[in-house]
Amino acid sequence: QVQLVESGGGLVQPGGSLRLSCTASGNIFRFVTMGWYRQAPGKQRDLVAQISSGGITDYGDSVKGRFTISRDNAKNTLYLQMNSLKPEDTAVYYCHARTTPLSWGQGTQVTVSS
């Protein structure tokens, strides 16, 4: 388990952009798969995107073509660039690390509204 701290959430208008960041503690960040999940009120927590230690990415269907996940292993930091935001993207976004046990950040709120 590692400590994960998210930042970058906020209020944006539809069509706007945000970049989320997640900084991990420790020295194993570069070896593990990282991801972003999100959860809206009354809904399950869904995968947004994930990236392996080697840079292989996967995206949820609803964000393909709009979001980009990346990582900077030298900085122990995970990023999520979110473009063309829609109201349905509104959720708390959680950073995740595939450690044993699994690691989760506290979440950062993203609200897309006019």
JSON list of N, CA, C and O in Angstrom, two decimals, residues 15-70:
[
{"chain": "A", "resi": 15, "resn": "GLY", "atom": "N", "xyz": [-17.39, 21.18, -22.27]},
{"chain": "A", "resi": 15, "resn": "GLY", "atom": "CA", "xyz": [-16.43, 21.46, -23.32]},
{"chain": "A", "resi": 15, "resn": "GLY", "atom": "C", "xyz": [-15.07, 21.89, -22.82]},
{"chain": "A", "resi": 15, "resn": "GLY", "atom": "O", "xyz": [-14.12, 21.96, -23.61]},
{"chain": "A", "resi": 16, "resn": "GLY", "atom": "N", "xyz": [-14.96, 22.16, -21.54]},
{"chain": "A", "resi": 16, "resn": "GLY", "atom": "CA", "xyz": [-13.71, 22.59, -20.95]},
{"chain": "A", "resi": 16, "resn": "GLY", "atom": "C", "xyz": [-12.77, 21.45, -20.64]},
{"chain": "A", "resi": 16, "resn": "GLY", "atom": "O", "xyz": [-13.06, 20.29, -20.93]},
{"chain": "A", "resi": 17, "resn": "SER", "atom": "N", "xyz": [-11.65, 21.79, -20.01]},
{"chain": "A", "resi": 17, "resn": "SER", "atom": "CA", "xyz": [-10.61, 20.82, -19.70]},
{"chain": "A", "resi": 17, "resn": "SER", "atom": "C", "xyz": [-10.13, 20.96, -18.27]},
{"chain": "A", "resi": 17, "resn": "SER", "atom": "O", "xyz": [-10.18, 22.05, -17.68]},
{"chain": "A", "resi": 18, "resn": "LEU", "atom": "N", "xyz": [-9.67, 19.86, -17.73]},
{"chain": "A", "resi": 18, "resn": "LEU", "atom": "CA", "xyz": [-9.00, 19.81, -16.44]},
{"chain": "A", "resi": 18, "resn": "LEU", "atom": "C", "xyz": [-7.88, 18.79, -16.51]},
{"chain": "A", "resi": 18, "resn": "LEU", "atom": "O", "xyz": [-7.97, 17.82, -17.26]},
{"chain": "A", "resi": 19, "resn": "ARG", "atom": "N", "xyz": [-6.86, 18.98, -15.69]},
{"chain": "A", "resi": 19, "resn": "ARG", "atom": "CA", "xyz": [-5.82, 17.99, -15.53]},
{"chain": "A", "resi": 19, "resn": "ARG", "atom": "C", "xyz": [-5.72, 17.60, -14.08]},
{"chain": "A", "resi": 19, "resn": "ARG", "atom": "O", "xyz": [-5.44, 18.44, -13.22]},
{"chain": "A", "resi": 20, "resn": "LEU", "atom": "N", "xyz": [-5.94, 16.33, -13.80]},
{"chain": "A", "resi": 20, "resn": "LEU", "atom": "CA", "xyz": [-5.81, 15.80, -12.46]},
{"chain": "A", "resi": 20, "resn": "LEU", "atom": "C", "xyz": [-4.41, 15.24, -12.26]},
{"chain": "A", "resi": 20, "resn": "LEU", "atom": "O", "xyz": [-3.81, 14.70, -13.19]},
{"chain": "A", "resi": 21, "resn": "SER", "atom": "N", "xyz": [-3.92, 15.34, -11.04]},
{"chain": "A", "resi": 21, "resn": "SER", "atom": "CA", "xyz": [-2.63, 14.79, -10.68]},
{"chain": "A", "resi": 21, "resn": "SER", "atom": "C", "xyz": [-2.78, 13.91, -9.46]},
{"chain": "A", "resi": 21, "resn": "SER", "atom": "O", "xyz": [-3.63, 14.15, -8.61]},
{"chain": "A", "resi": 22, "resn": "CYS", "atom": "N", "xyz": [-1.94, 12.91, -9.36]},
{"chain": "A", "resi": 22, "resn": "CYS", "atom": "CA", "xyz": [-1.90, 12.02, -8.21]},
{"chain": "A", "resi": 22, "resn": "CYS", "atom": "C", "xyz": [-0.44, 11.75, -7.90]},
{"chain": "A", "resi": 22, "resn": "CYS", "atom": "O", "xyz": [0.29, 11.22, -8.75]},
{"chain": "A", "resi": 23, "resn": "THR", "atom": "N", "xyz": [-0.04, 12.09, -6.70]},
{"chain": "A", "resi": 23, "resn": "THR", "atom": "CA", "xyz": [1.33, 11.88, -6.27]},
{"chain": "A", "resi": 23, "resn": "THR", "atom": "C", "xyz": [1.38, 10.75, -5.25]},
{"chain": "A", "resi": 23, "resn": "THR", "atom": "O", "xyz": [0.60, 10.73, -4.30]},
{"chain": "A", "resi": 24, "resn": "ALA", "atom": "N", "xyz": [2.28, 9.82, -5.46]},
{"chain": "A", "resi": 24, "resn": "ALA", "atom": "CA", "xyz": [2.40, 8.64, -4.62]},
{"chain": "A", "resi": 24, "resn": "ALA", "atom": "C", "xyz": [3.63, 8.70, -3.74]},
{"chain": "A", "resi": 24, "resn": "ALA", "atom": "O", "xyz": [4.68, 9.21, -4.15]},
{"chain": "A", "resi": 25, "resn": "SER", "atom": "N", "xyz": [3.50, 8.17, -2.56]},
{"chain": "A", "resi": 25, "resn": "SER", "atom": "CA", "xyz": [4.63, 8.04, -1.65]},
{"chain": "A", "resi": 25, "resn": "SER", "atom": "C", "xyz": [5.42, 6.78, -1.98]},
{"chain": "A", "resi": 25, "resn": "SER", "atom": "O", "xyz": [4.98, 5.92, -2.75]},
{"chain": "A", "resi": 26, "resn": "GLY", "atom": "N", "xyz": [6.59, 6.68, -1.39]},
{"chain": "A", "resi": 26, "resn": "GLY", "atom": "CA", "xyz": [7.36, 5.45, -1.49]},
{"chain": "A", "resi": 26, "resn": "GLY", "atom": "C", "xyz": [8.20, 5.35, -2.74]},
{"chain": "A", "resi": 26, "resn": "GLY", "atom": "O", "xyz": [8.33, 6.30, -3.52]},
{"chain": "A", "resi": 27, "resn": "ASN", "atom": "N", "xyz": [8.75, 4.16, -2.92]},
{"chain": "A", "resi": 27, "resn": "ASN", "atom": "CA", "xyz": [9.68, 3.93, -4.03]},
{"chain": "A", "resi": 27, "resn": "ASN", "atom": "C", "xyz": [9.27, 2.81, -4.96]},
{"chain": "A", "resi": 27, "resn": "ASN", "atom": "O", "xyz": [10.11, 2.28, -5.71]},
{"chain": "A", "resi": 28, "resn": "ILE", "atom": "N", "xyz": [8.00, 2.42, -4.95]},
{"chain": "A", "resi": 28, "resn": "ILE", "atom": "CA", "xyz": [7.53, 1.35, -5.82]},
{"chain": "A", "resi": 28, "resn": "ILE", "atom": "C", "xyz": [6.60, 1.85, -6.92]},
{"chain": "A", "resi": 28, "resn": "ILE", "atom": "O", "xyz": [6.11, 1.05, -7.72]},
{"chain": "A", "resi": 29, "resn": "PHE", "atom": "N", "xyz": [6.37, 3.14, -6.99]},
{"chain": "A", "resi": 29, "resn": "PHE", "atom": "CA", "xyz": [5.43, 3.69, -7.96]},
{"chain": "A", "resi": 29, "resn": "PHE", "atom": "C", "xyz": [5.73, 3.21, -9.38]},
{"chain": "A", "resi": 29, "resn": "PHE", "atom": "O", "xyz": [4.82, 2.82, -10.11]},
{"chain": "A", "resi": 30, "resn": "ARG", "atom": "N", "xyz": [6.96, 3.25, -9.77]},
{"chain": "A", "resi": 30, "resn": "ARG", "atom": "CA", "xyz": [7.32, 2.95, -11.14]},
{"chain": "A", "resi": 30, "resn": "ARG", "atom": "C", "xyz": [7.09, 1.50, -11.53]},
{"chain": "A", "resi": 30, "resn": "ARG", "atom": "O", "xyz": [7.16, 1.17, -12.72]},
{"chain": "A", "resi": 31, "resn": "PHE", "atom": "N", "xyz": [6.82, 0.65, -10.55]},
{"chain": "A", "resi": 31, "resn": "PHE", "atom": "CA", "xyz": [6.66, -0.78, -10.82]},
{"chain": "A", "resi": 31, "resn": "PHE", "atom": "C", "xyz": [5.21, -1.23, -10.91]},
{"chain": "A", "resi": 31, "resn": "PHE", "atom": "O", "xyz": [4.96, -2.39, -11.24]},
{"chain": "A", "resi": 32, "resn": "VAL", "atom": "N", "xyz": [4.26, -0.36, -10.61]},
{"chain": "A", "resi": 32, "resn": "VAL", "atom": "CA", "xyz": [2.87, -0.80, -10.49]},
{"chain": "A", "resi": 32, "resn": "VAL", "atom": "C", "xyz": [1.96, -0.12, -11.50]},
{"chain": "A", "resi": 32, "resn": "VAL", "atom": "O", "xyz": [2.21, 1.00, -11.93]},
{"chain": "A", "resi": 33, "resn": "THR", "atom": "N", "xyz": [0.89, -0.84, -11.84]},
{"chain": "A", "resi": 33, "resn": "THR", "atom": "CA", "xyz": [-0.17, -0.26, -12.64]},
{"chain": "A", "resi": 33, "resn": "THR", "atom": "C", "xyz": [-0.93, 0.78, -11.83]},
{"chain": "A", "resi": 33, "resn": "THR", "atom": "O", "xyz": [-1.26, 0.54, -10.67]},
{"chain": "A", "resi": 34, "resn": "MET", "atom": "N", "xyz": [-1.21, 1.90, -12.45]},
{"chain": "A", "resi": 34, "resn": "MET", "atom": "CA", "xyz": [-1.95, 2.98, -11.82]},
{"chain": "A", "resi": 34, "resn": "MET", "atom": "C", "xyz": [-3.23, 3.25, -12.61]},
{"chain": "A", "resi": 34, "resn": "MET", "atom": "O", "xyz": [-3.31, 2.96, -13.80]},
{"chain": "A", "resi": 35, "resn": "GLY", "atom": "N", "xyz": [-4.20, 3.85, -11.94]},
{"chain": "A", "resi": 35, "resn": "GLY", "atom": "CA", "xyz": [-5.44, 4.15, -12.63]},
{"chain": "A", "resi": 35, "resn": "GLY", "atom": "C", "xyz": [-6.23, 5.25, -11.99]},
{"chain": "A", "resi": 35, "resn": "GLY", "atom": "O", "xyz": [-5.94, 5.71, -10.88]},
{"chain": "A", "resi": 36, "resn": "TRP", "atom": "N", "xyz": [-7.23, 5.69, -12.73]},
{"chain": "A", "resi": 36, "resn": "TRP", "atom": "CA", "xyz": [-8.22, 6.64, -12.25]},
{"chain": "A", "resi": 36, "resn": "TRP", "atom": "C", "xyz": [-9.59, 5.99, -12.30]},
{"chain": "A", "resi": 36, "resn": "TRP", "atom": "O", "xyz": [-9.96, 5.38, -13.31]},
{"chain": "A", "resi": 37, "resn": "TYR", "atom": "N", "xyz": [-10.32, 6.12, -11.22]},
{"chain": "A", "resi": 37, "resn": "TYR", "atom": "CA", "xyz": [-11.71, 5.71, -11.13]},
{"chain": "A", "resi": 37, "resn": "TYR", "atom": "C", "xyz": [-12.55, 6.92, -10.77]},
{"chain": "A", "resi": 37, "resn": "TYR", "atom": "O", "xyz": [-12.04, 7.91, -10.25]},
{"chain": "A", "resi": 38, "resn": "ARG", "atom": "N", "xyz": [-13.84, 6.81, -11.03]},
{"chain": "A", "resi": 38, "resn": "ARG", "atom": "CA", "xyz": [-14.73, 7.89, -10.63]},
{"chain": "A", "resi": 38, "resn": "ARG", "atom": "C", "xyz": [-16.04, 7.33, -10.11]},
{"chain": "A", "resi": 38, "resn": "ARG", "atom": "O", "xyz": [-16.47, 6.24, -10.48]},
{"chain": "A", "resi": 39, "resn": "GLN", "atom": "N", "xyz": [-16.67, 8.12, -9.25]},
{"chain": "A", "resi": 39, "resn": "GLN", "atom": "CA", "xyz": [-17.93, 7.72, -8.65]},
{"chain": "A", "resi": 39, "resn": "GLN", "atom": "C", "xyz": [-18.84, 8.93, -8.50]},
{"chain": "A", "resi": 39, "resn": "GLN", "atom": "O", "xyz": [-18.48, 9.90, -7.84]},
{"chain": "A", "resi": 40, "resn": "ALA", "atom": "N", "xyz": [-19.99, 8.85, -9.13]},
{"chain": "A", "resi": 40, "resn": "ALA", "atom": "CA", "xyz": [-21.02, 9.87, -8.99]},
{"chain": "A", "resi": 40, "resn": "ALA", "atom": "C", "xyz": [-22.00, 9.45, -7.90]},
{"chain": "A", "resi": 40, "resn": "ALA", "atom": "O", "xyz": [-22.11, 8.26, -7.59]},
{"chain": "A", "resi": 41, "resn": "PRO", "atom": "N", "xyz": [-22.73, 10.40, -7.31]},
{"chain": "A", "resi": 41, "resn": "PRO", "atom": "CA", "xyz": [-23.68, 10.05, -6.26]},
{"chain": "A", "resi": 41, "resn": "PRO", "atom": "C", "xyz": [-24.67, 8.99, -6.71]},
{"chain": "A", "resi": 41, "resn": "PRO", "atom": "O", "xyz": [-25.26, 9.09, -7.79]},
{"chain": "A", "resi": 42, "resn": "GLY", "atom": "N", "xyz": [-24.84, 7.96, -5.89]},
{"chain": "A", "resi": 42, "resn": "GLY", "atom": "CA", "xyz": [-25.78, 6.90, -6.19]},
{"chain": "A", "resi": 42, "resn": "GLY", "atom": "C", "xyz": [-25.33, 5.91, -7.24]},
{"chain": "A", "resi": 42, "resn": "GLY", "atom": "O", "xyz": [-26.12, 5.03, -7.61]},
{"chain": "A", "resi": 43, "resn": "LYS", "atom": "N", "xyz": [-24.09, 6.02, -7.70]},
{"chain": "A", "resi": 43, "resn": "LYS", "atom": "CA", "xyz": [-23.61, 5.13, -8.74]},
{"chain": "A", "resi": 43, "resn": "LYS", "atom": "C", "xyz": [-22.36, 4.39, -8.28]},
{"chain": "A", "resi": 43, "resn": "LYS", "atom": "O", "xyz": [-21.72, 4.76, -7.31]},
{"chain": "A", "resi": 44, "resn": "GLN", "atom": "N", "xyz": [-22.03, 3.33, -8.99]},
{"chain": "A", "resi": 44, "resn": "GLN", "atom": "CA", "xyz": [-20.86, 2.55, -8.66]},
{"chain": "A", "resi": 44, "resn": "GLN", "atom": "C", "xyz": [-19.59, 3.28, -9.07]},
{"chain": "A", "resi": 44, "resn": "GLN", "atom": "O", "xyz": [-19.62, 4.21, -9.88]},
{"chain": "A", "resi": 45, "resn": "ARG", "atom": "N", "xyz": [-18.49, 2.82, -8.51]},
{"chain": "A", "resi": 45, "resn": "ARG", "atom": "CA", "xyz": [-17.19, 3.37, -8.87]},
{"chain": "A", "resi": 45, "resn": "ARG", "atom": "C", "xyz": [-16.69, 2.68, -10.14]},
{"chain": "A", "resi": 45, "resn": "ARG", "atom": "O", "xyz": [-16.53, 1.46, -10.16]},
{"chain": "A", "resi": 46, "resn": "ASP", "atom": "N", "xyz": [-16.46, 3.45, -11.18]},
{"chain": "A", "resi": 46, "resn": "ASP", "atom": "CA", "xyz": [-16.11, 2.91, -12.48]},
{"chain": "A", "resi": 46, "resn": "ASP", "atom": "C", "xyz": [-14.68, 3.27, -12.87]},
{"chain": "A", "resi": 46, "resn": "ASP", "atom": "O", "xyz": [-14.18, 4.35, -12.53]},
{"chain": "A", "resi": 47, "resn": "LEU", "atom": "N", "xyz": [-14.08, 2.39, -13.64]},
{"chain": "A", "resi": 47, "resn": "LEU", "atom": "CA", "xyz": [-12.76, 2.67, -14.19]},
{"chain": "A", "resi": 47, "resn": "LEU", "atom": "C", "xyz": [-12.85, 3.77, -15.24]},
{"chain": "A", "resi": 47, "resn": "LEU", "atom": "O", "xyz": [-13.67, 3.71, -16.15]},
{"chain": "A", "resi": 48, "resn": "VAL", "atom": "N", "xyz": [-11.99, 4.75, -15.12]},
{"chain": "A", "resi": 48, "resn": "VAL", "atom": "CA", "xyz": [-11.85, 5.79, -16.12]},
{"chain": "A", "resi": 48, "resn": "VAL", "atom": "C", "xyz": [-10.71, 5.45, -17.07]},
{"chain": "A", "resi": 48, "resn": "VAL", "atom": "O", "xyz": [-10.87, 5.46, -18.29]},
{"chain": "A", "resi": 49, "resn": "ALA", "atom": "N", "xyz": [-9.55, 5.17, -16.50]},
{"chain": "A", "resi": 49, "resn": "ALA", "atom": "CA", "xyz": [-8.38, 4.85, -17.29]},
{"chain": "A", "resi": 49, "resn": "ALA", "atom": "C", "xyz": [-7.34, 4.19, -16.40]},
{"chain": "A", "resi": 49, "resn": "ALA", "atom": "O", "xyz": [-7.32, 4.41, -15.19]},
{"chain": "A", "resi": 50, "resn": "GLN", "atom": "N", "xyz": [-6.47, 3.41, -17.00]},
{"chain": "A", "resi": 50, "resn": "GLN", "atom": "CA", "xyz": [-5.35, 2.84, -16.27]},
{"chain": "A", "resi": 50, "resn": "GLN", "atom": "C", "xyz": [-4.13, 2.79, -17.16]},
{"chain": "A", "resi": 50, "resn": "GLN", "atom": "O", "xyz": [-4.23, 2.82, -18.39]},
{"chain": "A", "resi": 51, "resn": "ILE", "atom": "N", "xyz": [-2.97, 2.72, -16.52]},
{"chain": "A", "resi": 51, "resn": "ILE", "atom": "CA", "xyz": [-1.71, 2.69, -17.24]},
{"chain": "A", "resi": 51, "resn": "ILE", "atom": "C", "xyz": [-0.75, 1.76, -16.52]},
{"chain": "A", "resi": 51, "resn": "ILE", "atom": "O", "xyz": [-0.57, 1.84, -15.30]},
{"chain": "A", "resi": 52, "resn": "SER", "atom": "N", "xyz": [-0.13, 0.87, -17.25]},
{"chain": "A", "resi": 52, "resn": "SER", "atom": "CA", "xyz": [0.81, -0.07, -16.67]},
{"chain": "A", "resi": 52, "resn": "SER", "atom": "C", "xyz": [2.14, 0.60, -16.41]},
{"chain": "A", "resi": 52, "resn": "SER", "atom": "O", "xyz": [2.40, 1.73, -16.83]},
{"chain": "A", "resi": 53, "resn": "SER", "atom": "N", "xyz": [3.01, -0.12, -15.71]},
{"chain": "A", "resi": 53, "resn": "SER", "atom": "CA", "xyz": [4.34, 0.40, -15.45]},
{"chain": "A", "resi": 53, "resn": "SER", "atom": "C", "xyz": [5.11, 0.67, -16.74]},
{"chain": "A", "resi": 53, "resn": "SER", "atom": "O", "xyz": [5.98, 1.55, -16.77]},
{"chain": "A", "resi": 54, "resn": "GLY", "atom": "N", "xyz": [4.78, -0.07, -17.79]},
{"chain": "A", "resi": 54, "resn": "GLY", "atom": "CA", "xyz": [5.42, 0.12, -19.08]},
{"chain": "A", "resi": 54, "resn": "GLY", "atom": "C", "xyz": [4.73, 1.11, -19.99]},
{"chain": "A", "resi": 54, "resn": "GLY", "atom": "O", "xyz": [5.18, 1.31, -21.13]},
{"chain": "A", "resi": 55, "resn": "GLY", "atom": "N", "xyz": [3.64, 1.72, -19.53]},
{"chain": "A", "resi": 55, "resn": "GLY", "atom": "CA", "xyz": [2.98, 2.76, -20.30]},
{"chain": "A", "resi": 55, "resn": "GLY", "atom": "C", "xyz": [1.81, 2.30, -21.16]},
{"chain": "A", "resi": 55, "resn": "GLY", "atom": "O", "xyz": [1.30, 3.08, -21.97]},
{"chain": "A", "resi": 56, "resn": "ILE", "atom": "N", "xyz": [1.38, 1.05, -21.01]},
{"chain": "A", "resi": 56, "resn": "ILE", "atom": "CA", "xyz": [0.23, 0.57, -21.75]},
{"chain": "A", "resi": 56, "resn": "ILE", "atom": "C", "xyz": [-1.04, 1.11, -21.11]},
{"chain": "A", "resi": 56, "resn": "ILE", "atom": "O", "xyz": [-1.23, 0.98, -19.90]},
{"chain": "A", "resi": 57, "resn": "THR", "atom": "N", "xyz": [-1.92, 1.68, -21.92]},
{"chain": "A", "resi": 57, "resn": "THR", "atom": "CA", "xyz": [-3.11, 2.35, -21.39]},
{"chain": "A", "resi": 57, "resn": "THR", "atom": "C", "xyz": [-4.40, 1.65, -21.79]},
{"chain": "A", "resi": 57, "resn": "THR", "atom": "O", "xyz": [-4.47, 0.99, -22.84]},
{"chain": "A", "resi": 58, "resn": "ASP", "atom": "N", "xyz": [-5.41, 1.81, -20.96]},
{"chain": "A", "resi": 58, "resn": "ASP", "atom": "CA", "xyz": [-6.76, 1.36, -21.23]},
{"chain": "A", "resi": 58, "resn": "ASP", "atom": "C", "xyz": [-7.72, 2.43, -20.73]},
{"chain": "A", "resi": 58, "resn": "ASP", "atom": "O", "xyz": [-7.45, 3.08, -19.72]},
{"chain": "A", "resi": 59, "resn": "TYR", "atom": "N", "xyz": [-8.85, 2.58, -21.44]},
{"chain": "A", "resi": 59, "resn": "TYR", "atom": "CA", "xyz": [-9.82, 3.61, -21.10]},
{"chain": "A", "resi": 59, "resn": "TYR", "atom": "C", "xyz": [-11.21, 3.05, -21.05]},
{"chain": "A", "resi": 59, "resn": "TYR", "atom": "O", "xyz": [-11.56, 2.14, -21.80]},
{"chain": "A", "resi": 60, "resn": "GLY", "atom": "N", "xyz": [-12.01, 3.62, -20.16]},
{"chain": "A", "resi": 60, "resn": "GLY", "atom": "CA", "xyz": [-13.42, 3.33, -20.19]},
{"chain": "A", "resi": 60, "resn": "GLY", "atom": "C", "xyz": [-14.04, 3.85, -21.47]},
{"chain": "A", "resi": 60, "resn": "GLY", "atom": "O", "xyz": [-13.60, 4.87, -22.03]},
{"chain": "A", "resi": 61, "resn": "ASP", "atom": "N", "xyz": [-15.07, 3.16, -21.94]},
{"chain": "A", "resi": 61, "resn": "ASP", "atom": "CA", "xyz": [-15.68, 3.53, -23.22]},
{"chain": "A", "resi": 61, "resn": "ASP", "atom": "C", "xyz": [-16.17, 4.98, -23.25]},
{"chain": "A", "resi": 61, "resn": "ASP", "atom": "O", "xyz": [-16.10, 5.64, -24.28]},
{"chain": "A", "resi": 62, "resn": "SER", "atom": "N", "xyz": [-16.67, 5.46, -22.14]},
{"chain": "A", "resi": 62, "resn": "SER", "atom": "CA", "xyz": [-17.27, 6.79, -22.12]},
{"chain": "A", "resi": 62, "resn": "SER", "atom": "C", "xyz": [-16.26, 7.92, -22.22]},
{"chain": "A", "resi": 62, "resn": "SER", "atom": "O", "xyz": [-16.65, 9.07, -22.47]},
{"chain": "A", "resi": 63, "resn": "VAL", "atom": "N", "xyz": [-14.98, 7.64, -22.03]},
{"chain": "A", "resi": 63, "resn": "VAL", "atom": "CA", "xyz": [-13.97, 8.70, -22.05]},
{"chain": "A", "resi": 63, "resn": "VAL", "atom": "C", "xyz": [-12.97, 8.55, -23.18]},
{"chain": "A", "resi": 63, "resn": "VAL", "atom": "O", "xyz": [-12.11, 9.43, -23.36]},
{"chain": "A", "resi": 64, "resn": "LYS", "atom": "N", "xyz": [-13.06, 7.49, -23.95]},
{"chain": "A", "resi": 64, "resn": "LYS", "atom": "CA", "xyz": [-12.13, 7.28, -25.05]},
{"chain": "A", "resi": 64, "resn": "LYS", "atom": "C", "xyz": [-12.18, 8.44, -26.03]},
{"chain": "A", "resi": 64, "resn": "LYS", "atom": "O", "xyz": [-13.24, 8.90, -26.43]},
{"chain": "A", "resi": 65, "resn": "GLY", "atom": "N", "xyz": [-11.01, 8.92, -26.40]},
{"chain": "A", "resi": 65, "resn": "GLY", "atom": "CA", "xyz": [-10.91, 10.04, -27.32]},
{"chain": "A", "resi": 65, "resn": "GLY", "atom": "C", "xyz": [-10.96, 11.39, -26.65]},
{"chain": "A", "resi": 65, "resn": "GLY", "atom": "O", "xyz": [-10.70, 12.41, -27.32]},
{"chain": "A", "resi": 66, "resn": "ARG", "atom": "N", "xyz": [-11.29, 11.44, -25.37]},
{"chain": "A", "resi": 66, "resn": "ARG", "atom": "CA", "xyz": [-11.38, 12.71, -24.65]},
{"chain": "A", "resi": 66, "resn": "ARG", "atom": "C", "xyz": [-10.37, 12.82, -23.52]},
{"chain": "A", "resi": 66, "resn": "ARG", "atom": "O", "xyz": [-9.86, 13.91, -23.25]},
{"chain": "A", "resi": 67, "resn": "PHE", "atom": "N", "xyz": [-10.08, 11.70, -22.84]},
{"chain": "A", "resi": 67, "resn": "PHE", "atom": "CA", "xyz": [-9.18, 11.70, -21.70]},
{"chain": "A", "resi": 67, "resn": "PHE", "atom": "C", "xyz": [-7.88, 11.01, -22.06]},
{"chain": "A", "resi": 67, "resn": "PHE", "atom": "O", "xyz": [-7.86, 10.08, -22.88]},
{"chain": "A", "resi": 68, "resn": "THR", "atom": "N", "xyz": [-6.80, 11.44, -21.42]},
{"chain": "A", "resi": 68, "resn": "THR", "atom": "CA", "xyz": [-5.51, 10.82, -21.60]},
{"chain": "A", "resi": 68, "resn": "THR", "atom": "C", "xyz": [-4.85, 10.60, -20.25]},
{"chain": "A", "resi": 68, "resn": "THR", "atom": "O", "xyz": [-4.69, 11.55, -19.47]},
{"chain": "A", "resi": 69, "resn": "ILE", "atom": "N", "xyz": [-4.47, 9.36, -19.98]},
{"chain": "A", "resi": 69, "resn": "ILE", "atom": "CA", "xyz": [-3.75, 9.05, -18.75]},
{"chain": "A", "resi": 69, "resn": "ILE", "atom": "C", "xyz": [-2.26, 8.97, -19.06]},
{"chain": "A", "resi": 69, "resn": "ILE", "atom": "O", "xyz": [-1.86, 8.49, -20.12]},
{"chain": "A", "resi": 70, "resn": "SER", "atom": "N", "xyz": [-1.45, 9.45, -18.14]},
{"chain": "A", "resi": 70, "resn": "SER", "atom": "CA", "xyz": [-0.01, 9.39, -18.31]},
{"chain": "A", "resi": 70, "resn": "SER", "atom": "C", "xyz": [0.65, 9.32, -16.94]},
{"chain": "A", "resi": 70, "resn": "SER", "atom": "O", "xyz": [0.00, 9.51, -15.91]}
]
